[in-house]
Amino acid sequence: MNLPRTFQSDFEEYQDDHMEDAEIHIYVGLAEDGKENIESRCGLLCSACAYREQMNCAGCVHIAKPFWGESCPVKSCCEGQKLEHCGQCEKFPCELLNQFAYDEQQGDNGKRIEQCRCWKE
């Protein structure tokens, strides 16, 4: 289903110890009021990340330190300015965000910049 998931509170509840007879309730965390959930500071869609489950990552807006290193300069910049994401910055899109978005190895050809524009609107 195409729901505005938060990926913060999903869980399953089994009503019986015998799995073959169990009634299963599945609870999925959704964004408030159906609003699109801000998943990252830079515009990446964490819900589409291949590493999300593998690394048990809740997305940079919900963690203190990224799983890939000590810090992320984009995350640090946004949080230092008390912004939810780069699209709220008066310098958007700045050189730092452009470097990440168009990096040859890890960039996404500017998709994250467009996502920040959508979140801003």
GROMACS .gro file of N, CA, C and O in nm:
model
  484
    1MET      N    1   0.083  -0.119   0.000
    1MET     CA    2   0.000   0.000   0.000
    1MET      C    3   0.088   0.125   0.000
    1MET      O    4   0.194   0.125   0.060
    2ASN      N    5   0.041   0.226  -0.063
    2ASN     CA    6   0.114   0.353  -0.068
    2ASN      C    7   0.066   0.442   0.046
    2ASN      O    8  -0.019   0.529   0.028
    3LEU      N    9   0.121   0.417   0.167
    3LEU     CA   10   0.082   0.493   0.286
    3LEU      C   11   0.198   0.582   0.331
    3LEU      O   12   0.314   0.547   0.310
    4PRO      N   13   0.168   0.693   0.397
    4PRO     CA   14   0.275   0.782   0.447
    4PRO      C   15   0.336   0.724   0.576
    4PRO      O   16   0.311   0.770   0.686
    5ARG      N   17   0.417   0.619   0.561
    5ARG     CA   18   0.474   0.547   0.676
    5ARG      C   19   0.587   0.624   0.742
    5ARG      O   20   0.662   0.694   0.675
    6THR      N   21   0.601   0.606   0.873
    6THR     CA   22   0.710   0.669   0.947
    6THR      C   23   0.824   0.571   0.973
    6THR      O   24   0.935   0.612   1.001
    7PHE      N   25   0.798   0.440   0.965
    7PHE     CA   26   0.896   0.335   0.993
    7PHE      C   27   0.953   0.346   1.135
    7PHE      O   28   1.063   0.306   1.162
    8GLN      N   29   0.875   0.400   1.227
    8GLN     CA   30   0.921   0.418   1.364
    8GLN      C   31   0.853   0.323   1.461
    8GLN      O   32   0.908   0.294   1.566
    9SER      N   33   0.734   0.276   1.429
    9SER     CA   34   0.662   0.197   1.529
    9SER      C   35   0.588   0.077   1.470
    9SER      O   36   0.485   0.038   1.522
   10ASP      N   37   0.638   0.017   1.365
   10ASP     CA   38   0.574  -0.100   1.308
   10ASP      C   39   0.596  -0.221   1.399
   10ASP      O   40   0.705  -0.240   1.452
   11PHE      N   41   0.492  -0.300   1.418
   11PHE     CA   42   0.509  -0.426   1.491
   11PHE      C   43   0.393  -0.519   1.463
   11PHE      O   44   0.290  -0.480   1.410
   12GLU      N   45   0.414  -0.646   1.497
   12GLU     CA   46   0.313  -0.750   1.480
   12GLU      C   47   0.274  -0.803   1.617
   12GLU      O   48   0.358  -0.815   1.706
   13GLU      N   49   0.147  -0.836   1.634
   13GLU     CA   50   0.097  -0.891   1.760
   13GLU      C   51   0.030  -1.025   1.727
   13GLU      O   52  -0.060  -1.031   1.643
   14TYR      N   53   0.076  -1.132   1.792
   14TYR     CA   54   0.022  -1.265   1.771
   14TYR      C   55  -0.071  -1.299   1.888
   14TYR      O   56  -0.031  -1.293   2.003
   15GLN      N   57  -0.196  -1.336   1.859
   15GLN     CA   58  -0.297  -1.359   1.961
   15GLN      C   59  -0.298  -1.501   2.018
   15GLN      O   60  -0.373  -1.528   2.109
   16ASP      N   61  -0.214  -1.590   1.966
   16ASP     CA   62  -0.213  -1.728   2.011
   16ASP      C   63  -0.070  -1.781   2.002
   16ASP      O   64   0.005  -1.743   1.912
   17ASP      N   65  -0.032  -1.867   2.096
   17ASP     CA   66   0.103  -1.925   2.094
   17ASP      C   67   0.122  -2.024   1.979
   17ASP      O   68   0.234  -2.053   1.940
   18HIS      N   69   0.015  -2.077   1.926
   18HIS     CA   70   0.023  -2.172   1.816
   18HIS      C   71   0.013  -2.095   1.684
   18HIS      O   72  -0.094  -2.047   1.647
   19MET      N   73   0.126  -2.084   1.616
   19MET     CA   74   0.133  -1.999   1.498
   19MET      C   75   0.030  -2.035   1.391
   19MET      O   76  -0.023  -1.947   1.324
   20GLU      N   77   0.001  -2.163   1.376
   20GLU     CA   78  -0.093  -2.201   1.270
   20GLU      C   79  -0.235  -2.154   1.299
   20GLU      O   80  -0.316  -2.140   1.209
   21ASP      N   81  -0.266  -2.129   1.427
   21ASP     CA   82  -0.399  -2.084   1.466
   21ASP      C   83  -0.403  -1.937   1.508
   21ASP      O   84  -0.507  -1.885   1.546
   22ALA      N   85  -0.291  -1.871   1.504
   22ALA     CA   86  -0.281  -1.736   1.561
   22ALA      C   87  -0.353  -1.632   1.475
   22ALA      O   88  -0.349  -1.635   1.353
   23GLU      N   89  -0.418  -1.542   1.545
   23GLU     CA   90  -0.470  -1.422   1.479
   23GLU      C   91  -0.357  -1.320   1.489
   23GLU      O   92  -0.301  -1.298   1.595
   24ILE      N   93  -0.324  -1.257   1.378
   24ILE     CA   94  -0.210  -1.165   1.374
   24ILE      C   95  -0.261  -1.024   1.346
   24ILE      O   96  -0.334  -1.002   1.250
   25HIS      N   97  -0.220  -0.931   1.431
   25HIS     CA   98  -0.252  -0.790   1.410
   25HIS      C   99  -0.122  -0.721   1.370
   25HIS      O  100  -0.020  -0.735   1.436
   26ILE      N  101  -0.127  -0.645   1.262
   26ILE     CA  102  -0.009  -0.573   1.215
   26ILE      C  103  -0.035  -0.424   1.230
   26ILE      O  104  -0.135  -0.371   1.180
   27TYR      N  105   0.054  -0.357   1.302
   27TYR     CA  106   0.043  -0.214   1.329
   27TYR      C  107   0.153  -0.141   1.252
   27TYR      O  108   0.269  -0.180   1.258
   28VAL      N  109   0.113  -0.037   1.181
   28VAL     CA  110   0.207   0.037   1.098
   28VAL      C  111   0.203   0.184   1.138
   28VAL      O  112   0.095   0.245   1.144
   29GLY      N  113   0.321   0.242   1.169
   29GLY     CA  114   0.329   0.384   1.204
   29GLY      C  115   0.309   0.471   1.081
   29GLY      O  116   0.376   0.452   0.980
   30LEU      N  117   0.215   0.564   1.089
   30LEU     CA  118   0.186   0.654   0.978
   30LEU      C  119   0.213   0.799   1.018
   30LEU      O  120   0.204   0.836   1.134
   31ALA      N  121   0.245   0.880   0.918
   31ALA     CA  122   0.267   1.023   0.941
   31ALA      C  123   0.135   1.088   0.982
   31ALA      O  124   0.027   1.046   0.938
   32GLU      N  125   0.141   1.190   1.065
   32GLU     CA  126   0.023   1.259   1.113
   32GLU      C  127  -0.053   1.327   1.000
   32GLU      O  128   0.006   1.380   0.906
   33ASP      N  129  -0.185   1.325   1.011
   33ASP     CA  130  -0.275   1.395   0.917
   33ASP      C  131  -0.250   1.356   0.772
   33ASP      O  132  -0.280   1.432   0.681
   34GLY      N  133  -0.187   1.240   0.746
   34GLY     CA  134  -0.161   1.199   0.610
   34GLY      C  135  -0.055   1.282   0.540
   34GLY      O  136  -0.035   1.271   0.421
   35LYS      N  137   0.016   1.371   0.614
   35LYS     CA  138   0.119   1.453   0.552
   35LYS      C  139   0.238   1.365   0.516
   35LYS      O  140   0.269   1.269   0.583
   36GLU      N  141   0.306   1.403   0.410
   36GLU     CA  142   0.426   1.330   0.370
   36GLU      C  143   0.532   1.344   0.478
   36GLU      O  144   0.556   1.452   0.529
   37ASN      N  145   0.592   1.235   0.513
   37ASN     CA  146   0.690   1.232   0.621
   37ASN      C  147   0.827   1.278   0.571
   37ASN      O  148   0.875   1.230   0.469
   38ILE      N  149   0.888   1.369   0.645
   38ILE     CA  150   1.025   1.410   0.613
   38ILE      C  151   1.116   1.297   0.656
   38ILE      O  152   1.121   1.263   0.774
   39GLU      N  153   1.184   1.234   0.563
   39GLU     CA  154   1.263   1.114   0.591
   39GLU      C  155   1.410   1.143   0.614
   39GLU      O  156   1.479   1.063   0.675
   40SER      N  157   1.459   1.252   0.561
   40SER     CA  158   1.602   1.282   0.572
   40SER      C  159   1.622   1.432   0.569
   40SER      O  160   1.529   1.507   0.539
   41ARG      N  161   1.742   1.475   0.599
   41ARG     CA  162   1.773   1.618   0.593
   41ARG      C  163   1.801   1.660   0.449
   41ARG      O  164   1.766   1.770   0.409
   42CYS      N  165   1.863   1.571   0.370
   42CYS     CA  166   1.909   1.607   0.235
   42CYS      C  167   1.809   1.577   0.125
   42CYS      O  168   1.830   1.614   0.010
   43GLY      N  169   1.699   1.509   0.158
   43GLY     CA  170   1.600   1.477   0.055
   43GLY      C  171   1.600   1.333   0.009
   43GLY      O  172   1.516   1.295  -0.072
   44LEU      N  173   1.692   1.253   0.061
   44LEU     CA  174   1.689   1.110   0.028
   44LEU      C  175   1.561   1.049   0.082
   44LEU      O  176   1.515   1.086   0.191
   45LEU      N  177   1.504   0.955   0.009
   45LEU     CA  178   1.388   0.883   0.058
   45LEU      C  179   1.438   0.757   0.129
   45LEU      O  180   1.467   0.656   0.066
   46CYS      N  181   1.448   0.766   0.259
   46CYS     CA  182   1.500   0.655   0.339
   46CYS      C  183   1.415   0.529   0.323
   46CYS      O  184   1.466   0.418   0.331
   47SER      N  185   1.286   0.546   0.300
   47SER     CA  186   1.197   0.431   0.284
   47SER      C  187   1.234   0.349   0.161
   47SER      O  188   1.199   0.232   0.152
   48ALA      N  189   1.307   0.406   0.067
   48ALA     CA  190   1.350   0.335  -0.053
   48ALA      C  191   1.494   0.286  -0.044
   48ALA      O  192   1.545   0.227  -0.138
   49CYS      N  193   1.559   0.308   0.070
   49CYS     CA  194   1.700   0.273   0.087
   49CYS      C  195   1.717   0.123   0.109
   49CYS      O  196   1.650   0.064   0.194
   50ALA      N  197   1.808   0.063   0.034
   50ALA     CA  198   1.836  -0.081   0.047
   50ALA      C  199   1.900  -0.115   0.180
   50ALA      O  200   1.891  -0.229   0.225
   51TYR      N  201   1.962  -0.019   0.246
   51TYR     CA  202   2.030  -0.045   0.373
   51TYR      C  203   1.940  -0.026   0.495
   51TYR      O  204   1.980  -0.060   0.606
   52ARG      N  205   1.822   0.027   0.476
   52ARG     CA  206   1.735   0.062   0.588
   52ARG      C  207   1.714  -0.054   0.685
   52ARG      O  208   1.742  -0.043   0.803
   53GLU      N  209   1.663  -0.165   0.636
   53GLU     CA  210   1.639  -0.280   0.723
   53GLU      C  211   1.769  -0.349   0.763
   53GLU      O  212   1.787  -0.386   0.878
   54GLN      N  213   1.858  -0.365   0.668
   54GLN     CA  214   1.985  -0.434   0.692
   54GLN      C  215   2.063  -0.368   0.806
   54GLN      O  216   2.120  -0.436   0.890
   55MET      N  217   2.064  -0.236   0.811
   55MET     CA  218   2.141  -0.162   0.912
   55MET      C  219   2.052  -0.115   1.028
   55MET      O  220   2.099  -0.046   1.117
   56ASN      N  221   1.924  -0.151   1.023
   56ASN     CA  222   1.828  -0.109   1.125
   56ASN      C  223   1.831   0.044   1.143
   56ASN      O  224   1.840   0.096   1.253
   57CYS      N  225   1.826   0.113   1.033
   57CYS     CA  226   1.836   0.259   1.032
   57CYS      C  227   1.696   0.321   1.030
   57CYS      O  228   1.611   0.282   0.949
   58ALA      N  229   1.673   0.415   1.116
   58ALA     CA  230   1.544   0.484   1.123
   58ALA      C  231   1.542   0.611   1.038
   58ALA      O  232   1.443   0.682   1.037
   59GLY      N  233   1.649   0.640   0.967
   59GLY     CA  234   1.659   0.763   0.889
   59GLY      C  235   1.725   0.873   0.970
   59GLY      O  236   1.712   0.878   1.092
   60CYS      N  237   1.795   0.960   0.904
   60CYS     CA  238   1.880   1.057   0.975
   60CYS      C  239   1.804   1.154   1.063
   60CYS      O  240   1.859   1.210   1.155
   61VAL      N  241   1.675   1.175   1.037
   61VAL     CA  242   1.600   1.265   1.123
   61VAL      C  243   1.567   1.201   1.258
   61VAL      O  244   1.527   1.270   1.352
   62HIS      N  245   1.590   1.070   1.269
   62HIS     CA  246   1.555   0.997   1.392
   62HIS      C  247   1.675   0.936   1.462
   62HIS      O  248   1.658   0.865   1.561
   63ILE      N  249   1.795   0.959   1.412
   63ILE     CA  250   1.914   0.900   1.474
   63ILE      C  251   2.016   1.009   1.505
   63ILE      O  252   2.017   1.114   1.441
   64ALA      N  253   2.100   0.984   1.605
   64ALA     CA  254   2.202   1.082   1.642
   64ALA      C  255   2.324   1.071   1.550
   64ALA      O  256   2.381   1.172   1.509
   65LYS      N  257   2.360   0.948   1.515
   65LYS     CA  258   2.481   0.925   1.435
   65LYS      C  259   2.446   0.830   1.320
   65LYS      O  260   2.385   0.726   1.342
   66PRO      N  261   2.484   0.865   1.198
   66PRO     CA  262   2.453   0.776   1.084
   66PRO      C  263   2.534   0.647   1.092
   66PRO      O  264   2.644   0.644   1.146
   67PHE      N  265   2.478   0.539   1.038
   67PHE     CA  266   2.546   0.410   1.042
   67PHE      C  267   2.670   0.407   0.953
   67PHE      O  268   2.757   0.325   0.972
   68TRP      N  269   2.681   0.499   0.859
   68TRP     CA  270   2.792   0.496   0.764
   68TRP      C  271   2.916   0.573   0.810
   68TRP      O  272   3.017   0.572   0.742
   69GLY      N  273   2.909   0.641   0.923
   69GLY     CA  274   3.025   0.716   0.970
   69GLY      C  275   2.995   0.795   1.095
   69GLY      O  276   2.888   0.784   1.154
   70GLU      N  277   3.091   0.873   1.135
   70GLU     CA  278   3.077   0.952   1.258
   70GLU      C  279   2.972   1.062   1.247
   70GLU      O  280   2.903   1.094   1.342
   71SER      N  281   2.965   1.124   1.128
   71SER     CA  282   2.868   1.231   1.111
   71SER      C  283   2.839   1.252   0.963
   71SER      O  284   2.909   1.201   0.877
   72CYS      N  285   2.735   1.327   0.936
   72CYS     CA  286   2.700   1.365   0.799
   72CYS      C  287   2.698   1.517   0.796
   72CYS      O  288   2.625   1.580   0.874
   73PRO      N  289   2.775   1.581   0.708
   73PRO     CA  290   2.780   1.727   0.705
   73PRO      C  291   2.645   1.792   0.672
   73PRO      O  292   2.614   1.900   0.723
   74VAL      N  293   2.564   1.728   0.590
   74VAL     CA  294   2.433   1.784   0.555
   74VAL      C  295   2.341   1.779   0.677
   74VAL      O  296   2.274   1.876   0.711
   75LYS      N  297   2.338   1.663   0.743
   75LYS     CA  298   2.258   1.647   0.866
   75LYS      C  299   2.301   1.750   0.970
   75LYS      O  300   2.217   1.818   1.030
   76SER      N  301   2.432   1.764   0.992
   76SER     CA  302   2.485   1.857   1.090
   76SER      C  303   2.447   2.001   1.057
   76SER      O  304   2.410   2.079   1.145
   77CYS      N  305   2.453   2.037   0.930
   77CYS     CA  306   2.420   2.172   0.886
   77CYS      C  307   2.272   2.202   0.914
   77CYS      O  308   2.239   2.305   0.973
   78CYS      N  309   2.183   2.113   0.872
   78CYS     CA  310   2.039   2.134   0.895
   78CYS      C  311   2.007   2.143   1.042
   78CYS      O  312   1.935   2.234   1.085
   79GLU      N  313   2.058   2.050   1.119
   79GLU     CA  314   2.027   2.049   1.261
   79GLU      C  315   2.088   2.170   1.333
   79GLU      O  316   2.027   2.223   1.426
   80GLY      N  317   2.204   2.214   1.288
   80GLY     CA  318   2.265   2.334   1.345
   80GLY      C  319   2.182   2.458   1.322
   80GLY      O  320   2.181   2.551   1.404
   81GLN      N  321   2.109   2.460   1.211
   81GLN     CA  322   2.021   2.573   1.179
   81GLN      C  323   1.876   2.550   1.223
   81GLN      O  324   1.788   2.630   1.194
   82LYS      N  325   1.853   2.435   1.288
   82LYS     CA  326   1.720   2.396   1.335
   82LYS      C  327   1.619   2.386   1.220
   82LYS      O  328   1.503   2.430   1.231
   83LEU      N  329   1.664   2.325   1.110
   83LEU     CA  330   1.579   2.302   0.993
   83LEU      C  331   1.542   2.155   0.985
   83LEU      O  332   1.621   2.068   1.019
   84GLU      N  333   1.422   2.126   0.935
   84GLU     CA  334   1.382   1.988   0.915
   84GLU      C  335   1.457   1.924   0.798
   84GLU      O  336   1.489   1.807   0.801
   85HIS      N  337   1.481   2.003   0.694
   85HIS     CA  338   1.549   1.954   0.574
   85HIS      C  339   1.608   2.071   0.497
   85HIS      O  340   1.578   2.187   0.525
   86CYS      N  341   1.692   2.040   0.402
   86CYS     CA  342   1.764   2.142   0.325
   86CYS      C  343   1.673   2.240   0.250
   86CYS      O  344   1.709   2.355   0.230
   87GLY      N  345   1.556   2.195   0.209
   87GLY     CA  346   1.464   2.280   0.134
   87GLY      C  347   1.418   2.402   0.211
   87GLY      O  348   1.371   2.498   0.152
   88GLN      N  349   1.434   2.400   0.343
   88GLN     CA  350   1.393   2.514   0.426
   88GLN      C  351   1.503   2.618   0.440
   88GLN      O  352   1.479   2.724   0.497
   89CYS      N  353   1.620   2.590   0.389
   89CYS     CA  354   1.735   2.679   0.405
   89CYS      C  355   1.729   2.793   0.302
   89CYS      O  356   1.692   2.773   0.186
   90GLU      N  357   1.770   2.911   0.344
   90GLU     CA  358   1.771   3.026   0.252
   90GLU      C  359   1.877   3.010   0.144
   90GLU      O  360   1.869   3.076   0.040
   91LYS      N  361   1.976   2.923   0.164
   91LYS     CA  362   2.082   2.900   0.064
   91LYS      C  363   2.052   2.779  -0.025
   91LYS      O  364   2.136   2.739  -0.105
   92PHE      N  365   1.934   2.721  -0.012
   92PHE     CA  366   1.897   2.601  -0.088
   92PHE      C  367   1.888   2.629  -0.237
   92PHE      O  368   1.829   2.728  -0.276
   93PRO      N  369   1.941   2.540  -0.320
   93PRO     CA  370   2.033   2.431  -0.287
   93PRO      C  371   2.177   2.483  -0.280
   93PRO      O  372   2.225   2.547  -0.373
   94CYS      N  373   2.242   2.455  -0.171
   94CYS     CA  374   2.378   2.505  -0.149
   94CYS      C  375   2.482   2.415  -0.215
   94CYS      O  376   2.450   2.308  -0.267
   95GLU      N  377   2.606   2.458  -0.211
   95GLU     CA  378   2.716   2.382  -0.272
   95GLU      C  379   2.731   2.245  -0.206
   95GLU      O  380   2.754   2.146  -0.274
   96LEU      N  381   2.718   2.239  -0.074
   96LEU     CA  382   2.731   2.111  -0.002
   96LEU      C  383   2.627   2.011  -0.050
   96LEU      O  384   2.659   1.897  -0.082
   97LEU      N  385   2.502   2.052  -0.058
   97LEU     CA  386   2.396   1.963  -0.105
   97LEU      C  387   2.419   1.922  -0.250
   97LEU      O  388   2.401   1.806  -0.286
   98ASN      N  389   2.460   2.016  -0.332
   98ASN     CA  390   2.489   1.985  -0.473
   98ASN      C  391   2.601   1.881  -0.485
   98ASN      O  392   2.594   1.792  -0.569
   99GLN      N  393   2.704   1.893  -0.401
   99GLN     CA  394   2.814   1.795  -0.402
   99GLN      C  395   2.761   1.656  -0.374
   99GLN      O  396   2.799   1.560  -0.440
  100PHE      N  397   2.673   1.644  -0.275
  100PHE     CA  398   2.617   1.513  -0.240
  100PHE      C  399   2.524   1.463  -0.351
  100PHE      O  400   2.528   1.347  -0.389
  101ALA      N  401   2.440   1.550  -0.403
  101ALA     CA  402   2.341   1.510  -0.502
  101ALA      C  403   2.402   1.467  -0.634
  101ALA      O  404   2.347   1.382  -0.703
  102TYR      N  405   2.516   1.526  -0.669
  102TYR     CA  406   2.577   1.496  -0.799
  102TYR      C  407   2.711   1.422  -0.788
  102TYR      O  408   2.786   1.414  -0.884
  103ASP      N  409   2.738   1.364  -0.670
  103ASP     CA  410   2.858   1.284  -0.651
  103ASP      C  411   2.855   1.165  -0.746
  103ASP      O  412   2.751   1.100  -0.762
  104GLU      N  413   2.969   1.136  -0.811
  104GLU     CA  414   2.974   1.028  -0.911
  104GLU      C  415   2.940   0.892  -0.852
  104GLU      O  416   2.878   0.810  -0.918
  105GLN      N  417   2.983   0.865  -0.730
  105GLN     CA  418   2.963   0.731  -0.673
  105GLN      C  419   2.834   0.718  -0.591
  105GLN      O  420   2.770   0.615  -0.595
  106GLN      N  421   2.798   0.823  -0.517
  106GLN     CA  422   2.683   0.808  -0.428
  106GLN      C  423   2.571   0.908  -0.454
  106GLN      O  424   2.472   0.908  -0.382
  107GLY      N  425   2.587   0.988  -0.556
  107GLY     CA  426   2.485   1.087  -0.587
  107GLY      C  427   2.363   1.026  -0.653
  107GLY      O  428   2.361   0.909  -0.689
  108ASP      N  429   2.261   1.106  -0.670
  108ASP     CA  430   2.136   1.058  -0.730
  108ASP      C  431   2.089   1.149  -0.843
  108ASP      O  432   1.972   1.154  -0.876
  109ASN      N  433   2.184   1.223  -0.901
  109ASN     CA  434   2.154   1.312  -1.014
  109ASN      C  435   2.053   1.420  -0.978
  109ASN      O  436   1.972   1.460  -1.062
  110GLY      N  437   2.054   1.464  -0.854
  110GLY     CA  438   1.969   1.575  -0.812
  110GLY      C  439   1.831   1.537  -0.763
  110GLY      O  440   1.751   1.624  -0.729
  111LYS      N  441   1.799   1.407  -0.754
  111LYS     CA  442   1.665   1.365  -0.708
  111LYS      C  443   1.637   1.414  -0.566
  111LYS      O  444   1.527   1.454  -0.535
  112ARG      N  445   1.740   1.412  -0.480
  112ARG     CA  446   1.719   1.455  -0.341
  112ARG      C  447   1.687   1.605  -0.334
  112ARG      O  448   1.612   1.648  -0.249
  113ILE      N  449   1.744   1.682  -0.427
  113ILE     CA  450   1.714   1.826  -0.431
  113ILE      C  451   1.568   1.847  -0.469
  113ILE      O  452   1.498   1.929  -0.408
  114GLU      N  453   1.521   1.773  -0.566
  114GLU     CA  454   1.380   1.782  -0.607
  114GLU      C  455   1.287   1.740  -0.494
  114GLU      O  456   1.181   1.799  -0.474
  115GLN      N  457   1.329   1.637  -0.416
  115GLN     CA  458   1.247   1.591  -0.304
  115GLN      C  459   1.237   1.700  -0.197
  115GLN      O  460   1.131   1.724  -0.142
  116CYS      N  461   1.347   1.768  -0.171
  116CYS     CA  462   1.344   1.880  -0.075
  116CYS      C  463   1.250   1.989  -0.122
  116CYS      O  464   1.178   2.050  -0.041
  117ARG      N  465   1.246   2.013  -0.252
  117ARG     CA  466   1.153   2.113  -0.307
  117ARG      C  467   1.008   2.069  -0.281
  117ARG      O  468   0.923   2.152  -0.245
  118CYS      N  469   0.981   1.941  -0.299
  118CYS     CA  470   0.845   1.889  -0.273
  118CYS      C  471   0.809   1.903  -0.127
  118CYS      O  472   0.697   1.942  -0.093
  119TRP      N  473   0.902   1.868  -0.037
  119TRP     CA  474   0.875   1.881   0.106
  119TRP      C  475   0.851   2.026   0.145
  119TRP      O  476   0.773   2.055   0.234
  120LYS      N  477   0.922   2.117   0.078
  120LYS     CA  478   0.909   2.259   0.109
  120LYS      C  479   0.769   2.310   0.076
  120LYS      O  480   0.712   2.391   0.147
  121GLU      N  481   0.716   2.261  -0.034
  121GLU     CA  482   0.583   2.304  -0.080
  121GLU      C  483   0.479   2.236   0.001
  121GLU      O  484   0.385   2.270   0.046
   0.00000   0.00000   0.00000
